[in-house]
Amino acid sequence: MNIFLDVLFVALVVYFIFAIRRSMRMSKASVALIEKYENDKQNPQLIDDIIAALNSDTLLSRILKQHNATRHDIARLHAKLMKWGDFRKYNRYVPITSFFNVHTLEYLLAHKNDDAKALTEKMMNHFHL
């Protein structure tokens, strides 16, 4: 029984380390995009960079495939979030950061036809802004 508990503990620690590492990598990518496009928010290359970052992550790319998300969908959601959430607070910028979280990306793609204000408010509540 003790061996089983030891193996379970080690497995949980390894899972925790990989989850934190993934979270930090996505946060770093998000902040890099925020800083890169801070003064050039309408640059169409931003959407391509967001999609490239999402496709580089296993969980986020799985969500994109599950919802059959296209570049047009991401661009449209980004434009909706820009309408009401175009401000930066620390390392959070709703039109970019919202795509780098599993739960928010899932919500955005599931509700991509919702009103811009409702989507932005939901993202702001998620990030406690």
Short mmCIF file of C-alpha atoms in Angstrom, two decimals:
data_model
loop_
_atom_site.label_atom_id
_atom_site.label_comp_id
_atom_site.label_asym_id
_atom_site.label_seq_id
_atom_site.Cartn_x
_atom_site.Cartn_y
_atom_site.Cartn_z
CA MET A 1 0.00 0.00 0.00
CA ASN A 2 2.83 2.39 0.83
CA ILE A 3 4.46 1.78 -2.56
CA PHE A 4 1.19 2.60 -4.31
CA LEU A 5 0.86 5.85 -2.37
CA ASP A 6 4.49 6.75 -3.14
CA VAL A 7 3.98 6.13 -6.86
CA LEU A 8 0.74 8.13 -6.79
CA PHE A 9 2.49 11.01 -5.02
CA VAL A 10 5.35 11.04 -7.53
CA ALA A 11 2.88 10.95 -10.43
CA LEU A 12 0.97 13.91 -8.98
CA VAL A 13 4.17 15.89 -8.48
CA VAL A 14 5.28 15.21 -12.06
CA TYR A 15 1.84 16.19 -13.39
CA PHE A 16 1.92 19.39 -11.32
CA ILE A 17 5.38 20.31 -12.63
CA PHE A 18 4.37 19.78 -16.27
CA ALA A 19 1.12 21.73 -15.77
CA ILE A 20 2.93 24.68 -14.19
CA ARG A 21 5.58 24.59 -16.92
CA ARG A 22 2.89 24.67 -19.63
CA SER A 23 1.06 27.50 -17.88
CA MET A 24 4.25 29.55 -17.61
CA ARG A 25 5.08 28.93 -21.29
CA MET A 26 1.62 30.14 -22.39
CA SER A 27 1.84 33.15 -20.10
CA LYS A 28 5.24 34.03 -21.52
CA ALA A 29 3.91 33.75 -25.09
CA SER A 30 0.91 35.92 -24.23
CA VAL A 31 3.03 38.64 -22.61
CA ALA A 32 5.45 38.58 -25.54
CA LEU A 33 2.58 39.22 -27.96
CA ILE A 34 1.15 41.96 -25.75
CA GLU A 35 4.49 43.75 -25.67
CA LYS A 36 5.18 43.22 -29.37
CA TYR A 37 1.83 44.62 -30.53
CA GLU A 38 1.22 47.15 -27.76
CA ASN A 39 1.60 50.10 -30.13
CA ASP A 40 0.39 48.28 -33.27
CA LYS A 41 -2.88 46.68 -32.16
CA GLN A 42 -4.47 46.58 -35.62
CA ASN A 43 -1.60 44.70 -37.27
CA PRO A 44 -3.04 41.63 -39.08
CA GLN A 45 0.12 39.68 -38.21
CA LEU A 46 -1.12 39.58 -34.60
CA ILE A 47 -3.87 37.10 -35.52
CA ASP A 48 -1.35 34.86 -37.28
CA ASP A 49 0.95 34.98 -34.25
CA ILE A 50 -1.94 34.10 -31.91
CA ILE A 51 -2.90 31.14 -34.09
CA ALA A 52 0.72 29.96 -34.29
CA ALA A 53 1.04 30.11 -30.50
CA LEU A 54 -2.26 28.26 -30.02
CA ASN A 55 -1.22 25.54 -32.46
CA SER A 56 2.08 25.07 -30.63
CA ASP A 57 0.23 24.05 -27.45
CA THR A 58 -1.38 20.61 -27.30
CA LEU A 59 -4.43 21.55 -25.23
CA LEU A 60 -5.21 24.78 -27.07
CA SER A 61 -4.75 23.26 -30.52
CA ARG A 62 -7.12 20.46 -29.51
CA ILE A 63 -9.76 23.07 -28.65
CA LEU A 64 -9.23 24.81 -32.00
CA LYS A 65 -9.72 21.51 -33.82
CA GLN A 66 -12.74 20.57 -31.72
CA HIS A 67 -14.52 23.80 -32.70
CA ASN A 68 -13.16 23.85 -36.27
CA ALA A 69 -11.86 27.35 -35.59
CA THR A 70 -10.54 29.28 -38.55
CA ARG A 71 -8.41 32.37 -38.83
CA HIS A 72 -11.62 34.30 -39.53
CA ASP A 73 -13.14 33.10 -36.22
CA ILE A 74 -10.08 34.18 -34.23
CA ALA A 75 -9.96 37.56 -36.03
CA ARG A 76 -13.67 38.14 -35.42
CA LEU A 77 -13.38 37.25 -31.73
CA HIS A 78 -10.32 39.47 -31.40
CA ALA A 79 -12.23 42.38 -32.95
CA LYS A 80 -15.12 41.83 -30.54
CA LEU A 81 -12.77 41.81 -27.56
CA MET A 82 -10.99 44.94 -28.85
CA LYS A 83 -14.27 46.86 -28.91
CA TRP A 84 -14.83 46.77 -25.13
CA GLY A 85 -11.58 45.43 -23.65
CA ASP A 86 -8.86 47.51 -25.29
CA PHE A 87 -6.80 48.23 -22.17
CA ARG A 88 -3.87 46.64 -20.44
CA LYS A 89 -3.66 45.87 -16.75
CA TYR A 90 -0.28 44.50 -15.71
CA ASN A 91 0.39 41.52 -18.00
CA ARG A 92 -3.24 41.06 -18.96
CA TYR A 93 -4.74 42.41 -22.13
CA VAL A 94 -8.16 40.88 -22.76
CA PRO A 95 -8.00 40.75 -26.60
CA ILE A 96 -4.83 38.63 -26.44
CA THR A 97 -4.75 36.92 -23.05
CA SER A 98 -8.23 35.42 -23.55
CA PHE A 99 -6.93 33.10 -26.27
CA PHE A 100 -4.15 31.61 -24.12
CA ASN A 101 -6.30 30.03 -21.42
CA VAL A 102 -8.05 26.70 -21.95
CA HIS A 103 -11.32 27.76 -20.32
CA THR A 104 -11.56 31.18 -21.93
CA LEU A 105 -10.66 29.87 -25.40
CA GLU A 106 -13.28 27.14 -25.04
CA TYR A 107 -15.88 29.73 -24.00
CA LEU A 108 -14.99 32.14 -26.78
CA LEU A 109 -15.26 29.51 -29.49
CA ALA A 110 -18.47 28.06 -28.05
CA HIS A 111 -20.05 31.53 -27.89
CA LYS A 112 -18.44 33.17 -30.91
CA ASN A 113 -21.78 34.58 -32.09
CA ASP A 114 -22.55 36.32 -28.78
CA ASP A 115 -22.55 40.06 -28.28
CA ALA A 116 -19.13 41.75 -28.04
CA LYS A 117 -19.89 43.37 -24.68
CA ALA A 118 -21.09 40.10 -23.12
CA LEU A 119 -17.99 38.22 -24.31
CA THR A 120 -15.65 40.93 -23.06
CA GLU A 121 -17.37 41.12 -19.67
CA LYS A 122 -17.08 37.35 -19.28
CA MET A 123 -13.35 37.48 -20.08
CA MET A 124 -12.79 40.43 -17.73
CA ASN A 125 -14.60 38.56 -14.93
CA HIS A 126 -12.45 35.49 -15.58
CA PHE A 127 -9.24 37.52 -15.28
CA HIS A 128 -10.59 39.61 -12.36
CA LEU A 129 -10.25 42.92 -14.17
#
